[in-house]
Short mmCIF file of C-alpha atoms in Angstrom, two decimals:
data_model
loop_
_atom_site.label_atom_id
_atom_site.label_comp_id
_atom_site.label_asym_id
_atom_site.label_seq_id
_atom_site.Cartn_x
_atom_site.Cartn_y
_atom_site.Cartn_z
CA MET A 1 15.46 -62.20 22.07
CA LYS A 2 14.55 -58.62 22.89
CA LEU A 3 11.35 -56.61 22.71
CA GLU A 4 13.09 -54.20 20.35
CA GLN A 5 13.67 -57.07 17.90
CA LEU A 6 9.98 -58.02 18.05
CA LYS A 7 9.06 -54.38 17.37
CA VAL A 8 11.33 -54.38 14.32
CA MET A 9 9.64 -57.54 13.08
CA GLN A 10 6.21 -55.97 13.59
CA ALA A 11 7.25 -52.83 11.72
CA LEU A 12 8.56 -54.91 8.81
CA ILE A 13 5.35 -56.93 8.49
CA GLU A 14 3.08 -53.89 8.85
CA THR A 15 4.99 -51.65 6.42
CA GLY A 16 6.04 -54.34 3.94
CA SER A 17 9.72 -53.47 3.54
CA VAL A 18 12.99 -52.89 5.39
CA LYS A 19 13.13 -49.34 4.04
CA SER A 20 9.64 -48.46 5.33
CA ALA A 21 10.34 -50.14 8.66
CA SER A 22 13.51 -48.09 9.09
CA GLU A 23 11.58 -44.88 8.42
CA LEU A 24 8.84 -45.86 10.87
CA LEU A 25 11.28 -46.72 13.68
CA HIS A 26 13.83 -43.99 12.81
CA LYS A 27 16.59 -46.58 12.41
CA THR A 28 19.00 -47.25 9.54
CA GLN A 29 18.22 -50.06 7.11
CA PRO A 30 21.34 -52.02 8.19
CA ALA A 31 20.17 -51.76 11.81
CA ILE A 32 16.77 -53.18 10.83
CA SER A 33 18.36 -56.05 8.90
CA GLN A 34 20.75 -56.80 11.76
CA ALA A 35 17.92 -56.91 14.30
CA LEU A 36 15.97 -59.35 12.13
CA LYS A 37 18.99 -61.63 11.67
CA ALA A 38 19.67 -61.56 15.41
CA LEU A 39 16.03 -62.43 16.14
CA GLU A 40 16.18 -65.36 13.75
CA PHE A 41 19.50 -66.56 15.18
CA GLU A 42 18.33 -66.36 18.80
CA SER A 43 15.02 -68.08 18.05
CA GLY A 44 16.82 -70.98 16.38
CA ALA A 45 14.25 -71.13 13.59
CA LYS A 46 14.03 -69.89 10.03
CA LEU A 47 11.52 -67.04 10.34
CA PHE A 48 12.04 -65.30 7.00
CA ASP A 49 12.08 -66.38 3.37
CA ARG A 50 14.75 -64.33 1.59
CA SER A 51 14.40 -65.93 -1.83
CA GLY A 52 12.21 -63.16 -3.25
CA TYR A 53 12.52 -59.41 -3.70
CA ARG A 54 10.99 -58.79 -0.28
CA LEU A 55 11.38 -60.60 3.01
CA GLU A 56 8.47 -62.94 3.59
CA LEU A 57 7.51 -64.92 6.69
CA THR A 58 7.89 -68.67 6.61
CA SER A 59 5.10 -70.85 8.04
CA ILE A 60 7.00 -70.98 11.33
CA GLY A 61 7.58 -67.24 11.09
CA ARG A 62 3.86 -66.57 10.77
CA ARG A 63 3.14 -68.56 13.94
CA PHE A 64 6.01 -66.81 15.70
CA TYR A 65 4.79 -63.40 14.57
CA GLN A 66 1.24 -63.96 15.83
CA GLN A 67 2.56 -64.99 19.23
CA SER A 68 4.96 -62.04 19.30
CA LEU A 69 2.04 -59.61 18.87
CA ARG A 70 0.59 -60.89 22.15
CA VAL A 71 3.95 -60.36 23.87
CA LEU A 72 4.19 -56.80 22.51
CA GLU A 73 0.63 -56.03 23.59
CA GLU A 74 1.28 -57.29 27.12
CA ALA A 75 4.54 -55.33 27.27
CA ASP A 76 2.68 -52.20 26.21
CA ASP A 77 0.04 -52.82 28.89
CA LEU A 78 2.81 -53.14 31.47
CA SER A 79 4.39 -49.88 30.32
CA GLN A 80 1.03 -48.11 30.54
CA LEU A 81 0.52 -49.50 34.04
CA LEU A 82 3.88 -48.18 35.23
CA LEU A 83 3.21 -44.80 33.61
CA HIS A 84 -0.19 -44.71 35.31
CA PHE A 85 1.25 -45.22 38.78
CA ASN A 86 4.23 -42.95 38.15
CA LYS A 87 1.64 -40.19 37.76
CA LYS A 88 0.46 -41.05 41.31
CA ASN A 89 -2.90 -42.27 39.98
CA GLU A 90 -4.87 -44.38 42.42
CA GLU A 91 -4.76 -48.16 42.08
CA LYS A 92 -8.39 -48.43 43.19
CA ILE A 93 -11.38 -46.09 43.52
CA CYS A 94 -14.57 -46.98 45.36
CA ILE A 95 -17.79 -45.12 44.57
CA ALA A 96 -20.62 -45.79 47.01
CA LEU A 97 -24.02 -45.56 45.29
CA ASP A 98 -27.42 -45.38 46.88
CA ALA A 99 -29.54 -48.24 45.53
CA ASN A 100 -31.93 -45.75 43.91
CA THR A 101 -29.18 -44.15 41.78
CA ASP A 102 -29.82 -44.01 38.03
CA LEU A 103 -26.55 -45.10 36.40
CA ASN A 104 -27.60 -43.42 33.15
CA ALA A 105 -27.05 -40.08 34.88
CA LEU A 106 -23.46 -41.12 35.64
CA ALA A 107 -22.64 -42.54 32.20
CA PRO A 108 -20.35 -39.63 31.09
CA MET A 109 -18.25 -39.98 34.22
CA LEU A 110 -18.04 -43.78 33.98
CA LYS A 111 -17.06 -43.62 30.30
CA LEU A 112 -14.31 -41.12 31.08
CA LEU A 113 -12.90 -43.44 33.76
CA GLN A 114 -12.98 -46.35 31.34
CA ASN A 115 -11.18 -44.39 28.61
CA GLU A 116 -8.77 -42.21 30.58
CA TYR A 117 -7.91 -44.40 33.56
CA PRO A 118 -8.17 -48.03 32.42
CA GLU A 119 -5.52 -49.08 34.93
CA THR A 120 -7.47 -47.82 37.95
CA GLN A 121 -9.85 -50.45 39.29
CA ILE A 122 -13.27 -48.90 39.84
CA LYS A 123 -15.57 -50.47 42.43
CA LEU A 124 -19.24 -49.47 42.51
CA LYS A 125 -20.66 -50.38 45.92
CA THR A 126 -24.45 -50.26 46.29
CA GLU A 127 -25.78 -49.13 49.67
CA VAL A 128 -29.19 -48.40 51.21
CA LEU A 129 -30.31 -45.35 53.24
CA SER A 130 -27.46 -44.48 55.65
CA GLY A 131 -25.09 -46.99 54.05
CA THR A 132 -23.66 -44.55 51.50
CA ILE A 133 -22.84 -41.82 54.00
CA GLN A 134 -21.43 -44.47 56.36
CA MET A 135 -19.03 -45.67 53.65
CA ILE A 136 -17.63 -42.14 53.28
CA LYS A 137 -17.44 -41.51 57.02
CA ASP A 138 -15.53 -44.75 57.59
CA GLY A 139 -13.13 -44.05 54.72
CA ASN A 140 -14.27 -47.13 52.79
CA ALA A 141 -15.31 -45.16 49.70
CA ASP A 142 -13.79 -42.18 47.89
CA ILE A 143 -17.05 -40.65 46.60
CA GLY A 144 -20.66 -41.20 47.59
CA ILE A 145 -23.77 -40.59 45.50
CA ALA A 146 -27.15 -40.57 47.20
CA PRO A 147 -30.37 -38.59 47.76
CA ILE A 148 -29.30 -37.05 51.06
CA MET A 149 -30.39 -33.67 52.39
CA PRO A 150 -27.56 -31.09 52.17
CA PHE A 151 -27.68 -30.17 55.86
CA LEU A 152 -26.66 -33.75 56.75
CA LEU A 153 -23.66 -33.52 54.44
CA GLU A 154 -22.73 -30.15 55.93
CA GLU A 155 -22.94 -31.56 59.44
CA GLU A 156 -20.46 -34.26 58.46
CA GLY A 157 -18.11 -31.65 56.96
CA PHE A 158 -18.32 -33.20 53.49
CA ASP A 159 -17.79 -31.49 50.16
CA TYR A 160 -20.92 -32.02 48.06
CA LEU A 161 -22.33 -31.35 44.60
CA PRO A 162 -25.94 -31.43 43.32
CA LEU A 163 -26.34 -33.98 40.51
CA TYR A 164 -29.92 -34.58 39.38
CA GLN A 165 -33.51 -34.88 40.54
CA SER A 166 -35.57 -38.04 40.48
CA GLN A 167 -38.81 -39.35 41.91
CA LEU A 168 -39.77 -42.33 44.02
CA ARG A 169 -43.17 -43.71 43.09
CA ASN A 170 -45.39 -45.89 45.23
CA VAL A 171 -46.53 -48.75 43.05
CA ALA A 172 -48.28 -52.10 43.10
CA THR A 173 -49.90 -54.41 40.58
CA PRO A 174 -53.19 -53.14 39.08
CA ALA A 175 -55.01 -55.97 40.91
CA LEU A 176 -53.60 -54.89 44.27
CA VAL A 177 -54.29 -51.21 43.55
CA GLU A 178 -57.89 -52.19 42.82
CA GLN A 179 -58.10 -53.73 46.31
CA MET A 180 -56.87 -50.41 47.69
CA LYS A 181 -59.52 -48.31 45.96
CA SER A 182 -61.34 -47.54 49.23
CA ALA A 183 -58.11 -46.26 50.86
CA LYS A 184 -57.88 -42.48 51.27
CA LYS A 185 -54.71 -42.11 53.33
CA VAL A 186 -51.52 -44.01 54.04
CA SER A 187 -52.83 -45.46 57.29
CA ASP A 188 -55.45 -47.30 55.25
CA LEU A 189 -52.65 -49.30 53.62
CA ARG A 190 -51.41 -50.93 56.83
CA ARG A 191 -53.13 -54.22 56.10
CA PHE A 192 -51.36 -54.54 52.73
CA GLN A 193 -47.77 -55.82 52.76
CA GLN A 194 -45.27 -53.05 52.16
CA VAL A 195 -41.89 -53.99 50.63
CA ILE A 196 -39.12 -51.98 52.27
CA MET A 197 -35.35 -51.92 52.06
CA ASN A 198 -33.13 -52.79 54.99
CA ASP A 199 -30.64 -50.04 55.92
CA SER A 200 -27.09 -51.14 55.02
CA GLY A 201 -25.51 -48.56 57.35
CA LYS A 202 -25.53 -48.03 61.10
CA ALA A 203 -28.74 -45.98 60.91
CA GLU A 204 -27.48 -43.42 63.42
CA GLY A 205 -29.09 -40.06 64.19
CA VAL A 206 -31.70 -38.94 61.67
CA PHE A 207 -31.43 -42.30 59.90
CA ASN A 208 -32.46 -44.20 63.02
CA ARG A 209 -36.03 -44.71 61.82
CA ASN A 210 -37.96 -46.40 59.03
CA PHE A 211 -38.55 -43.79 56.33
CA GLY A 212 -42.01 -43.98 54.81
CA VAL A 213 -43.04 -46.90 57.02
CA GLN A 214 -45.81 -46.44 59.56
CA MET A 215 -46.26 -48.20 62.89
CA GLY A 216 -48.11 -51.48 62.59
CA GLN A 217 -47.42 -51.76 58.88
CA ARG A 218 -47.28 -55.30 57.49
CA ARG A 219 -44.00 -55.60 55.61
CA TRP A 220 -41.51 -57.53 53.57
CA LEU A 221 -37.90 -56.60 54.43
CA VAL A 222 -35.40 -56.97 51.56
CA SER A 223 -31.78 -55.97 50.96
CA ASP A 224 -31.79 -55.05 47.25
CA LEU A 225 -34.01 -53.33 44.69
CA ALA A 226 -34.14 -56.31 42.34
CA THR A 227 -35.86 -58.42 45.00
CA LYS A 228 -38.12 -55.54 45.95
CA LYS A 229 -39.20 -54.99 42.36
CA GLN A 230 -39.83 -58.70 41.83
CA LEU A 231 -42.09 -58.86 44.88
CA LEU A 232 -44.02 -55.82 43.65
CA VAL A 233 -44.46 -57.14 40.10
CA THR A 234 -45.55 -60.50 41.51
CA GLY A 235 -48.30 -58.75 43.47
CA LEU A 236 -46.99 -59.57 46.91
CA GLY A 237 -46.95 -56.00 48.18
CA TRP A 238 -46.60 -52.28 47.49
CA GLY A 239 -43.71 -49.88 47.87
CA ARG A 240 -41.55 -47.08 46.50
CA LEU A 241 -39.20 -47.51 43.56
CA PRO A 242 -37.30 -44.88 41.52
CA ALA A 243 -39.03 -43.74 38.34
CA HIS A 244 -36.31 -45.10 36.04
CA LEU A 245 -36.98 -48.62 37.36
CA VAL A 246 -40.77 -48.62 37.13
CA ASP A 247 -41.75 -46.37 34.19
CA ASP A 248 -41.52 -49.26 31.74
CA GLU A 249 -43.61 -51.56 33.95
CA ILE A 250 -46.21 -48.82 34.44
CA ASN A 251 -46.41 -48.29 30.67
CA LYS A 252 -46.84 -52.04 30.13
CA GLY A 253 -49.57 -52.26 32.76
CA LEU A 254 -47.57 -54.53 35.05
CA LEU A 255 -47.55 -51.92 37.83
CA SER A 256 -49.77 -48.97 38.69
CA GLU A 257 -49.00 -45.89 40.75
CA ILE A 258 -50.85 -45.72 44.04
CA LYS A 259 -52.78 -42.46 44.32
CA LEU A 260 -54.71 -41.67 47.47
CA GLU A 261 -57.29 -38.90 47.84
CA ASP A 262 -55.75 -37.34 50.93
CA THR A 263 -52.07 -38.22 50.49
CA HIS A 264 -49.38 -37.55 47.91
CA LEU A 265 -47.28 -40.71 47.88
CA ALA A 266 -44.77 -39.85 45.14
CA LEU A 267 -41.55 -38.43 46.57
CA ASP A 268 -39.21 -36.04 44.75
CA ILE A 269 -35.58 -36.66 45.62
CA ASN A 270 -32.36 -34.76 44.84
CA PHE A 271 -29.14 -36.69 44.34
CA PHE A 272 -25.81 -35.35 45.54
CA ALA A 273 -22.20 -36.44 45.18
CA PHE A 274 -20.15 -36.06 48.36
CA ARG A 275 -16.67 -36.78 49.69
CA ARG A 276 -14.47 -36.14 52.68
CA ASN A 277 -12.93 -32.66 52.65
CA SER A 278 -9.27 -33.63 52.64
CA PRO A 279 -6.93 -32.96 49.69
CA ALA A 280 -4.51 -35.54 51.06
CA ILE A 281 -6.92 -38.41 50.34
CA ASN A 282 -8.32 -37.17 47.04
CA GLY A 283 -5.87 -38.36 44.38
CA PRO A 284 -5.79 -37.49 40.65
CA VAL A 285 -8.46 -39.98 39.57
CA ALA A 286 -10.85 -39.11 42.41
CA SER A 287 -10.31 -35.42 41.70
CA THR A 288 -11.07 -35.94 38.00
CA ILE A 289 -14.31 -37.74 38.90
CA TRP A 290 -15.28 -34.80 41.07
CA GLU A 291 -14.62 -32.27 38.32
CA VAL A 292 -16.63 -34.29 35.79
CA LEU A 293 -19.56 -34.54 38.21
CA LYS A 294 -19.29 -30.80 38.88
CA ASN A 295 -19.74 -30.02 35.19
#
C-alpha cells in the first residue's frame, strides 16, 4: 500500500464522498475509486461497505483508518524534517544562560523557536559567573545570555545586545535579619553564613575572584540557585538572589531584604545576549534568535 492511497482514504472519510474527495485532492472520481479499491486489495481486508448510497467503513476499516492516521502524521513529520534541513536549518542550538536569567524575559523568543523551528533541538544550558562566556569562547554554545559588562564582551570580540535590567537582592529569613540588626556594614556580616554560587567556568582574568564575598566570610558553596534559595529560606544563611526569584517570598514574609546603614547591598544588573562574530557559524535559526532578541 502507498501513502497516496492512505491520503485518498483520509480525504474520503473527512469529506464524506468520492466527489468531495476528488475535489479536495484535485483528482478524478475514477482515480479516487481506483485508489480505494487498490488499497482494499493490497490490505487483504474488506475496508469499505458499499451496500449503501455512500461508502462506509467496516469495523475493520475503522481500525485500519485510525492506524493509518498515525502513519500519515509520522510521514508528514518526516517530510517537515527533511524540508527543515534542506533549508540549512541547524539540527541543534545551544543557548547558555546565566543562572540569574529570568526566562519570562525570553518567552517571546522561546515561543517563536517552538512554533517556527520545531525540528531544531534547543538546549538551554545554565551556567554561573564566567561559565556563560566560557561556553561561547569554547564554541560549546551558539548564544549566551548573562549580566556581563560590555567591555568584557568587546575584549572577546563578541557581538552583543542589551536585553533587560534586573536586580540582585541580599536576603535572609526575618529571624536571621533580626540577628543582624546591629550590623552597619558588610564586614559585620562575616560571622553569618553567606550562600554563594560556585563558578562553572574557568574563572580567568576579571572573573578570578569571588564577587561580593569578603575575606574571612563564613560560607556555603552551592552549584545551583534552587539549592541556594532553599538554604536561605531555611534560615541557614544570607545571600543575593535575582528579584524575580525572591519577590514572592519577600511578600509572604519568608525572606527579608538585608539593609545596612552604611552599605547598599542590592545590585542592579544589565543582561546582554552575545555570540561569536562569525557569519559562518551563525546559521538561520541562530540568526533568527538574534533578530528576535534585537527587537
